[in-house]
Short mmCIF file of C-alpha atoms in Angstrom, two decimals:
data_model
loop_
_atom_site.label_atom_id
_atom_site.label_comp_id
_atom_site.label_asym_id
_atom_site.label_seq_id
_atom_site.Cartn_x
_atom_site.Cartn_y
_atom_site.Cartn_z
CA UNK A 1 171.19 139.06 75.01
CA UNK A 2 170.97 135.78 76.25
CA UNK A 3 166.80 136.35 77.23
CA UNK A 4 166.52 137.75 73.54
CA UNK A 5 167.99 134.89 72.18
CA UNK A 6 165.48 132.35 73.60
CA UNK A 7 163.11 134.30 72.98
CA UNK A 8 163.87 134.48 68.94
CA UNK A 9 164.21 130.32 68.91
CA UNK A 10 160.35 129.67 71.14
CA UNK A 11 158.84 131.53 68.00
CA UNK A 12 160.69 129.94 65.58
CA UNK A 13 159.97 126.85 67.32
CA UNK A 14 156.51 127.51 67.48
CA UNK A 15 155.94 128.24 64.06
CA UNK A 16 157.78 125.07 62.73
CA UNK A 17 155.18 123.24 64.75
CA UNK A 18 152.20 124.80 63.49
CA UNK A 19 154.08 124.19 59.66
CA UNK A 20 154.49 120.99 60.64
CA UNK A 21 151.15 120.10 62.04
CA UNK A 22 148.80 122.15 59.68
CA UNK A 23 145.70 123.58 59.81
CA UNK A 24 145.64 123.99 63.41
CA UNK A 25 147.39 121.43 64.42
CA UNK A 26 145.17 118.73 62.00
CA UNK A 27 146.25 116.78 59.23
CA UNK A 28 143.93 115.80 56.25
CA UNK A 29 143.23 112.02 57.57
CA UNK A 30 142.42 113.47 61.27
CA UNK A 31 139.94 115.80 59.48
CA UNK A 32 138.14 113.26 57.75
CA UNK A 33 137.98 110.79 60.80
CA UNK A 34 136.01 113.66 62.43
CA UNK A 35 133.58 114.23 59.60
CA UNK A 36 133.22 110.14 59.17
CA UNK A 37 132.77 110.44 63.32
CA UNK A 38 130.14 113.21 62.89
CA UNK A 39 128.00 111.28 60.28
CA UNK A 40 127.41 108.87 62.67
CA UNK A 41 125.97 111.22 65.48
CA UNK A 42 124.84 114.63 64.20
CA UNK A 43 122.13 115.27 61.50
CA UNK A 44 120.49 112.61 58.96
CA UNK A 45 121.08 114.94 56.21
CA UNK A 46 123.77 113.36 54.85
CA UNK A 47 122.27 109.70 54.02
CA UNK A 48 119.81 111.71 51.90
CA UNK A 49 121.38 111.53 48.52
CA UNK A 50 121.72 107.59 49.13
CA UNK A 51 117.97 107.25 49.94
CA UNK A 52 117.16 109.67 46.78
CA UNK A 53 119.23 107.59 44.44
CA UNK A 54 117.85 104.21 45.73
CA UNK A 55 114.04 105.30 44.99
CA UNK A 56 114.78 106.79 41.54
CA UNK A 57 116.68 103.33 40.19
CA UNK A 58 112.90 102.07 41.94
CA UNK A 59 110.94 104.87 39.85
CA UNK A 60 113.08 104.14 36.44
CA UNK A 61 112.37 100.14 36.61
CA UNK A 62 108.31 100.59 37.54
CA UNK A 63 109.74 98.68 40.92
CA UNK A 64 106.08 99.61 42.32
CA UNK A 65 103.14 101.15 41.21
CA UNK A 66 103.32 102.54 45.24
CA UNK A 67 105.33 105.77 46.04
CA UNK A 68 107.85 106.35 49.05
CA UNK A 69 105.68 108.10 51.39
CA UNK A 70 106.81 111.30 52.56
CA UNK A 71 106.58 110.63 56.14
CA UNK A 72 108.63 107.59 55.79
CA UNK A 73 111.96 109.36 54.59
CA UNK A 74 113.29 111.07 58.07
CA UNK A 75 112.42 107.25 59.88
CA UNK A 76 114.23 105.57 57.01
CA UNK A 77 117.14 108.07 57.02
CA UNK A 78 117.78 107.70 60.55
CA UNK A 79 117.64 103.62 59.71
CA UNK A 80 120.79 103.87 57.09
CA UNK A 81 122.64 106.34 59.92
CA UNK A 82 121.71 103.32 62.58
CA UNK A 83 123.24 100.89 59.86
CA UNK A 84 126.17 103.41 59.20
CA UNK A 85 127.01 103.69 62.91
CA UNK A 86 127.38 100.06 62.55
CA UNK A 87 130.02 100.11 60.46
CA UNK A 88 134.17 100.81 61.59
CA UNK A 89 136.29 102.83 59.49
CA UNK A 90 140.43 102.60 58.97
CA UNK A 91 141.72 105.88 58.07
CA UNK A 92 145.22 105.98 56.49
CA UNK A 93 147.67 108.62 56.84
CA UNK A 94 146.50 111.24 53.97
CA UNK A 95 148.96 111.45 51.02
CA UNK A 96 149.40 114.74 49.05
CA UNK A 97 148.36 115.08 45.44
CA UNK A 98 150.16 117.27 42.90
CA UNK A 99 147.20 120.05 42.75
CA UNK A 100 147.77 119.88 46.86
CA UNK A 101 144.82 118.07 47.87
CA UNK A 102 145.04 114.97 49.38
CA UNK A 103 144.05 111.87 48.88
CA UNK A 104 142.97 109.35 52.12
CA UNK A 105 142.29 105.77 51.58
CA UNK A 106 139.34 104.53 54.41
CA UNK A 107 139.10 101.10 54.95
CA UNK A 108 135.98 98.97 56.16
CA UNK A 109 133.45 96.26 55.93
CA UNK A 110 130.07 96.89 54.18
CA UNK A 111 127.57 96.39 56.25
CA UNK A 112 124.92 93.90 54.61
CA UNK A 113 121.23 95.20 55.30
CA UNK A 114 119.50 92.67 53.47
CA UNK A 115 121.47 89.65 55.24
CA UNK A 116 121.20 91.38 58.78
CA UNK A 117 117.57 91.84 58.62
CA UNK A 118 116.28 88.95 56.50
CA UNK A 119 114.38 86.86 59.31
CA UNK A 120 113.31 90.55 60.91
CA UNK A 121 111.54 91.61 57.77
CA UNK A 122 110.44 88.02 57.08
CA UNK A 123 108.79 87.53 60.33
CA UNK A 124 107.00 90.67 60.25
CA UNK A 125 105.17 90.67 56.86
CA UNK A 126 104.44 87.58 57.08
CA UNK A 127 102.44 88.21 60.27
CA UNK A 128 101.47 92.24 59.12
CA UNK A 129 97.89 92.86 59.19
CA UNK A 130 97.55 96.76 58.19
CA UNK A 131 97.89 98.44 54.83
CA UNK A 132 99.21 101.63 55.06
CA UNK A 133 102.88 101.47 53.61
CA UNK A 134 104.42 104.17 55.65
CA UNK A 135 102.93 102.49 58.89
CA UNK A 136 103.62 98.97 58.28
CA UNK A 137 107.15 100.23 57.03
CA UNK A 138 108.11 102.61 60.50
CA UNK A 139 107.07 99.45 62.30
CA UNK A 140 109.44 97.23 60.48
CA UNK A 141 112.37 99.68 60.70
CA UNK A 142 112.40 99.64 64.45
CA UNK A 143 112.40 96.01 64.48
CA UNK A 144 115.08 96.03 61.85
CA UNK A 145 117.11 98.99 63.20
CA UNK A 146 117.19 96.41 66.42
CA UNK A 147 118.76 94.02 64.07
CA UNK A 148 121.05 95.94 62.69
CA UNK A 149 122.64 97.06 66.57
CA UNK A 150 122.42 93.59 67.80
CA UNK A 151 123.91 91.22 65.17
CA UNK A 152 124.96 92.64 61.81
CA UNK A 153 126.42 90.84 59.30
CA UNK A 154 129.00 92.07 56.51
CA UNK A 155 130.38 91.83 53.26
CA UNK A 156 133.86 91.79 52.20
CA UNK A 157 136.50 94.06 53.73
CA UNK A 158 137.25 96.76 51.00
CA UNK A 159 138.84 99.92 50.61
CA UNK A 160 137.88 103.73 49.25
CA UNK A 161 139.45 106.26 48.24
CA UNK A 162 138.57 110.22 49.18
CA UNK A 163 139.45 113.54 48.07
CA UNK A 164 139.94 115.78 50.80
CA UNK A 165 140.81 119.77 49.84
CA UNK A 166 142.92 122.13 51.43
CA UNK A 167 142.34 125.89 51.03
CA UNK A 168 143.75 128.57 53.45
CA UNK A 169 144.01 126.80 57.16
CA UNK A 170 140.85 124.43 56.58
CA UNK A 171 140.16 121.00 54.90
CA UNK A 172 137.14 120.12 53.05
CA UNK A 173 135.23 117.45 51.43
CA UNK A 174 132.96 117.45 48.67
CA UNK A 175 129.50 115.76 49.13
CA UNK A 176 130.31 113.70 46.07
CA UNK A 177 133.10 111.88 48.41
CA UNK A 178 130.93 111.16 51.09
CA UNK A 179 128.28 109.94 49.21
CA UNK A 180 130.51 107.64 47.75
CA UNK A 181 131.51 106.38 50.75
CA UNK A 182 128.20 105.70 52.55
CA UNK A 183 126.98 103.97 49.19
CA UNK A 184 129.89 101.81 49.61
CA UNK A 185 129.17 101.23 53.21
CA UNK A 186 125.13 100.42 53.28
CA UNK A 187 124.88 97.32 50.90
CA UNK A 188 121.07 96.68 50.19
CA UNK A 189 119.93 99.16 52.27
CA UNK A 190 116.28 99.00 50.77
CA UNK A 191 115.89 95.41 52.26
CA UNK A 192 113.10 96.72 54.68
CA UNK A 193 111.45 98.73 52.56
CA UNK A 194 111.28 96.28 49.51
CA UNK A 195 109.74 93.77 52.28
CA UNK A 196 107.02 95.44 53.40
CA UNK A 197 106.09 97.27 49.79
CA UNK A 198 106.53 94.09 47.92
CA UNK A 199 103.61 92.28 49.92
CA UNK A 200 101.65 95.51 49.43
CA UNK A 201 102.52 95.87 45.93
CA UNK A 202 101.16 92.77 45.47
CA UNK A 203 97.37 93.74 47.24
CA UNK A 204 97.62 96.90 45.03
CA UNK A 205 97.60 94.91 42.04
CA UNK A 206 94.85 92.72 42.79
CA UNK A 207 92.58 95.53 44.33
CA UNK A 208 93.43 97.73 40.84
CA UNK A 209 92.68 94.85 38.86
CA UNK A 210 89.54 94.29 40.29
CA UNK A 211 88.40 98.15 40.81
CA UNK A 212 89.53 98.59 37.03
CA UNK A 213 87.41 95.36 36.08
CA UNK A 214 84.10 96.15 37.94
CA UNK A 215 83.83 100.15 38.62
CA UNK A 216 86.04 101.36 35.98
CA UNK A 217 88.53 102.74 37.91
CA UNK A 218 92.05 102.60 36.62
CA UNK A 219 94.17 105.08 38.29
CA UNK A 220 96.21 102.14 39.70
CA UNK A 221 95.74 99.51 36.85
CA UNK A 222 97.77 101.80 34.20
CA UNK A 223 100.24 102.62 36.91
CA UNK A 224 100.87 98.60 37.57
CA UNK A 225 100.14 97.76 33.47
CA UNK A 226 101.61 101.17 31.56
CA UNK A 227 98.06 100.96 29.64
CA UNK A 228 96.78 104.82 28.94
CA UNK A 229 93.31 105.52 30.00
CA UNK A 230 92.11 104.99 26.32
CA UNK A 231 93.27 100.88 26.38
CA UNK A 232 92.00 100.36 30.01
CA UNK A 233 88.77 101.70 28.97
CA UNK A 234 88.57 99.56 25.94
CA UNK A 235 89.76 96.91 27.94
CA UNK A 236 87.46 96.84 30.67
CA UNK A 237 84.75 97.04 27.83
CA UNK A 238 86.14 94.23 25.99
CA UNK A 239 84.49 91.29 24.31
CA UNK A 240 80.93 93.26 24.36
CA UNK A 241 81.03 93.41 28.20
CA UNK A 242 78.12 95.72 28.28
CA UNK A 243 76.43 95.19 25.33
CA UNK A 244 72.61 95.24 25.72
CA UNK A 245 70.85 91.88 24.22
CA UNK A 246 70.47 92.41 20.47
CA UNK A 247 66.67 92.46 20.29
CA UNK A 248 66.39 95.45 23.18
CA UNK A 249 64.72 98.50 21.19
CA UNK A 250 67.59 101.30 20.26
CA UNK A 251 65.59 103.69 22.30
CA UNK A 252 66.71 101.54 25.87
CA UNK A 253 69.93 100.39 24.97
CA UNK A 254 72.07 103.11 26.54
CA UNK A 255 70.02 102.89 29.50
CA UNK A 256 70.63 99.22 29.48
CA UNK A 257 74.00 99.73 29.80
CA UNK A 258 74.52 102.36 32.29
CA UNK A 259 72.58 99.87 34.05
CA UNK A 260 74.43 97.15 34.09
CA UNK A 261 77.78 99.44 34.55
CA UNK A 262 76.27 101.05 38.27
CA UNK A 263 75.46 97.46 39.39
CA UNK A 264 79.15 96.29 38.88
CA UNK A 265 80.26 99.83 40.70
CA UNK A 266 78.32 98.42 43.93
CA UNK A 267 80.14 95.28 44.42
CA UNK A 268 82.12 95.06 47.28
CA UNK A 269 85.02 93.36 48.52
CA UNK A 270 87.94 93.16 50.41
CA UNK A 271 91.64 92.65 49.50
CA UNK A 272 94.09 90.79 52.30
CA UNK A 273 97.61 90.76 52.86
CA UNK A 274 99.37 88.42 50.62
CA UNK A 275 101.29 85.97 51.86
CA UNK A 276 104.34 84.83 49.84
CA UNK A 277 104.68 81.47 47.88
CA UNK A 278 108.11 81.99 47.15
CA UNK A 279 111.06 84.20 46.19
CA UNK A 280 109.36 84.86 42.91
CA UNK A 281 106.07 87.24 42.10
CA UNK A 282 103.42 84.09 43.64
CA UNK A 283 101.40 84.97 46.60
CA UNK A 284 98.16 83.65 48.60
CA UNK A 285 95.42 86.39 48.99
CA UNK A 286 92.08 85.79 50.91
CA UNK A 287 89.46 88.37 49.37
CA UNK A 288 86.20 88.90 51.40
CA UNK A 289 83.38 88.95 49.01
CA UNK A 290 79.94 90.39 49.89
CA UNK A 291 78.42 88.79 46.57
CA UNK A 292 76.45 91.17 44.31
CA UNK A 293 73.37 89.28 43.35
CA UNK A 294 71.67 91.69 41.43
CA UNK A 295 72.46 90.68 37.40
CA UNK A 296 70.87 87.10 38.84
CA UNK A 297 67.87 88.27 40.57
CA UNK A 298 67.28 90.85 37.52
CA UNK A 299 67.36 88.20 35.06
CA UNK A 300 65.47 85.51 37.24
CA UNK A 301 63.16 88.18 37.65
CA UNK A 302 62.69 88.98 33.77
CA UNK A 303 62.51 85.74 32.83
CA UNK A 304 59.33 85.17 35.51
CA UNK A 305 57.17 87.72 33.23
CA UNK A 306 55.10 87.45 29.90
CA UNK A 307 55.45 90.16 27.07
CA UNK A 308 53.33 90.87 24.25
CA UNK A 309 55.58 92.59 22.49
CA UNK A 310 59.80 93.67 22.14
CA UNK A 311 58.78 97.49 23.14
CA UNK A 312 57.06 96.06 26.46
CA UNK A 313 59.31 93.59 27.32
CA UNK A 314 62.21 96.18 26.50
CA UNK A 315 61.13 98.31 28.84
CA UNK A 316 60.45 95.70 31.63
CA UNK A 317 63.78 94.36 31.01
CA UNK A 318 65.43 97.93 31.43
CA UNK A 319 63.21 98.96 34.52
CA UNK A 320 63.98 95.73 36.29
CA UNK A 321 67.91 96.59 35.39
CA UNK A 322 68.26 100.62 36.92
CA UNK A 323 65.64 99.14 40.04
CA UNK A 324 68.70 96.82 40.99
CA UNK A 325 71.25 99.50 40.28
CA UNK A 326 69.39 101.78 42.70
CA UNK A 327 69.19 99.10 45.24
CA UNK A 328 71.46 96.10 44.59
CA UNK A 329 70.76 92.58 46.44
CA UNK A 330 73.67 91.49 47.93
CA UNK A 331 74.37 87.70 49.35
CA UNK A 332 76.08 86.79 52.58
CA UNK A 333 80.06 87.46 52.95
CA UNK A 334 82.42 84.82 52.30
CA UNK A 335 86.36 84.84 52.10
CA UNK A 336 88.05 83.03 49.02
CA UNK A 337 91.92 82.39 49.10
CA UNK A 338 93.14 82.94 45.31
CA UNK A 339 96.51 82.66 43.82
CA UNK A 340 97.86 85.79 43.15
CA UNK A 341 100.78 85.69 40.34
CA UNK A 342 102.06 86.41 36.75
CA UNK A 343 100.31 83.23 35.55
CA UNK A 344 97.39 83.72 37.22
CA UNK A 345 96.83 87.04 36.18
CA UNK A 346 97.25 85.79 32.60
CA UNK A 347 94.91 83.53 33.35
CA UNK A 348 92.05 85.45 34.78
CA UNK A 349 89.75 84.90 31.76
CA UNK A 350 89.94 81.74 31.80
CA UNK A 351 86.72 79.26 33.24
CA UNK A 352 87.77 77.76 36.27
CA UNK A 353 91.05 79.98 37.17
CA UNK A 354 91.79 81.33 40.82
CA UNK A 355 90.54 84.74 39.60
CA UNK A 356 87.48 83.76 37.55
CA UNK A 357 86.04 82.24 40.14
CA UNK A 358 86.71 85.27 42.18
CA UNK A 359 84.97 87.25 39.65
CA UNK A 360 81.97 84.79 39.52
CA UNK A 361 81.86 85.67 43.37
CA UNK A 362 82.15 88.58 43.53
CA UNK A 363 79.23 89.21 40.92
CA UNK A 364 77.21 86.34 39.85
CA UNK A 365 75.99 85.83 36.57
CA UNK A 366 72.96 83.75 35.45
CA UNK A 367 74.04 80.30 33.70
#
């Protein structure tokens, strides 16, 4: 009797325990610390919502005319689990809601990503030589992922609260919660990627600018101005750009034009890395300039000749044109540092501005 007896209270002993414990033998708050622990070990997967959010708010402000490259997103999630892993988290005892979920408030400091890897990103762009963004940008994140380990800096202590379900013997958490918690967590998380793609923003806009203004290409123009193809077209042929001389005979004048359109396609030149002014959209560029000489030589070499008459000297004046778009002259290379920003942009037609003078360089123009 007395063996039956203790044998009765051991199970009802045991199952108070397991009643009292829960879920085998885990409570709500334990359950989360483990899936907080996790995040900072296992997969990436999880800081993929975060990284998805950050470039949209990019896409719906026209950040960049430049797109997240693919093969940038695994180096840059395993950057914000680096920053993550950074961070400590206070779980508090889990409290039980009427519906029977539970509610656990985690406390911890945001890790600052812009602060901690200022001078890193800083440093490197100013000295950064290449121009391909998802290079120049997996360079910078080990650099800056070195940052982050070594000497972090924070925000203000502050405190979030998560939903955490129970259903059978298990706990779970939506992906809604833990996003909402590693938002919280990563403050400015696109520091490195803004650094790098700012500066190379920047070199986009000039090179569009001037592949819109001399080859008519504008793929990259209307992405950095919102024109449609129809206003950059009528832009680039603004003010008569291409206009034959009034006296040419109608037979050569769409010749003449053509003309003078492949001879501006030829020019060449070559965009640096912009170094920054400031905080604000002003930037140093050096452009190497192989001058196209050809408009000069074509009209120096007109003007040498005698006509007897518009037809002959219409069809000099055209011949001279297409043998100089077949075979431009070109002068010796030279670099020119212009001023790359929103005023000098709105400047560009003007005589004597940073990016006239480029223009005058890059194709000269009888006086």
């Amino acid at each position: 009797m007395k063996k039956k007896l203790l044998s009765v209270l051991l199970v009802i002993s045991m199952a108070a325990s397991v009643l009292l414990a829960g879920c085998g033998g885990q409570s709500a708050d334990e359950y989360l610390g483990e899936q907080i622990t996790a995040m900072k070990k296992d997969k990436t997967d999880r800081f993929s919502t975060l990284l998805d959010d950050q470039l949209a708010e990019l896409l719906d402000v026209n950040m960049y005319a430049l797109t997240f490259p693919d093969e940038l997103k695994e180096p840059y999630l395993k950057f914000l689990q680096t920053a993550f892993n950074t961070v400590e988290f206070e779980v508090a005892s889990a409290d039980k809601k009427d519906n029977g979920n539970y509610k656990v408030q985690v406390t911890f400091t945001p890790i600052d990503i812009a602060k901690t890897t200022k001078e890193t990103n800083d440093a490197y762009t100013e000295a950064m030589q290449g121009t391909n963004l998802a290079e120049e940008c997996s360079a910078l994140l080990e650099k800056a992922s070195d940052a982050v380990k070594k000497n972090p800096e924070y925000d203000v202590k502050t405190t979030t609260e998560l939903e955490v379900k129970k259903k059978g013997d298990s706990y779970s958490a939506s992906d809604n919660e833990y996003e909402k918690l590693i938002s919280a967590s990563l403050i400015n998380c696109m520091a490195p990627y803004d650094a790098v793609c700012n500066i190379l923003n920047a070199r986009d806009l000039l090179q569009a600018y001037l592949d819109a203004s001399f080859k008519g290409e504008f793929t990259q123009y209307m992405k950095h101005t919102g024109k449609t193809e129809e206003e950059a077209q009528a832009w680039y042929e603004a003010d008569g750009a291409f206009d034959p001389p009034s006296d040419l005979s109608a037979q050569y004048q769409e010749r003449c034009s053509a003309a003078y359109k492949n001879i501006l396609k030829q020019c060449n030149y070559s965009v640096g890395i912009p170094h920054k002014i400031d905080n604000l959209f002003n930037y140093t560029v050096d452009v190497t300039v192989t001058p196209n000489n050809s408009i000069k030589q074509a009209y120096e070499e007109f003007s040498a000749r005698s006509f007897y008459s518009i037809e002959e000297a219409s069809a000099a004046y055209v011949e001279i044109f297409e043998k100089y778009a077949a075979s431009p002259a070109y002068g010796e290379e030279t670099t020119m540092t212009v001023e790359l920003s929103l005023s000098s942009i709105l400047a560009s037609q003007e005589t004597g501005s940073d990016l006239y003078k480029l223009g005058e360089a890059i194709c000269p123009v009888p006086q």
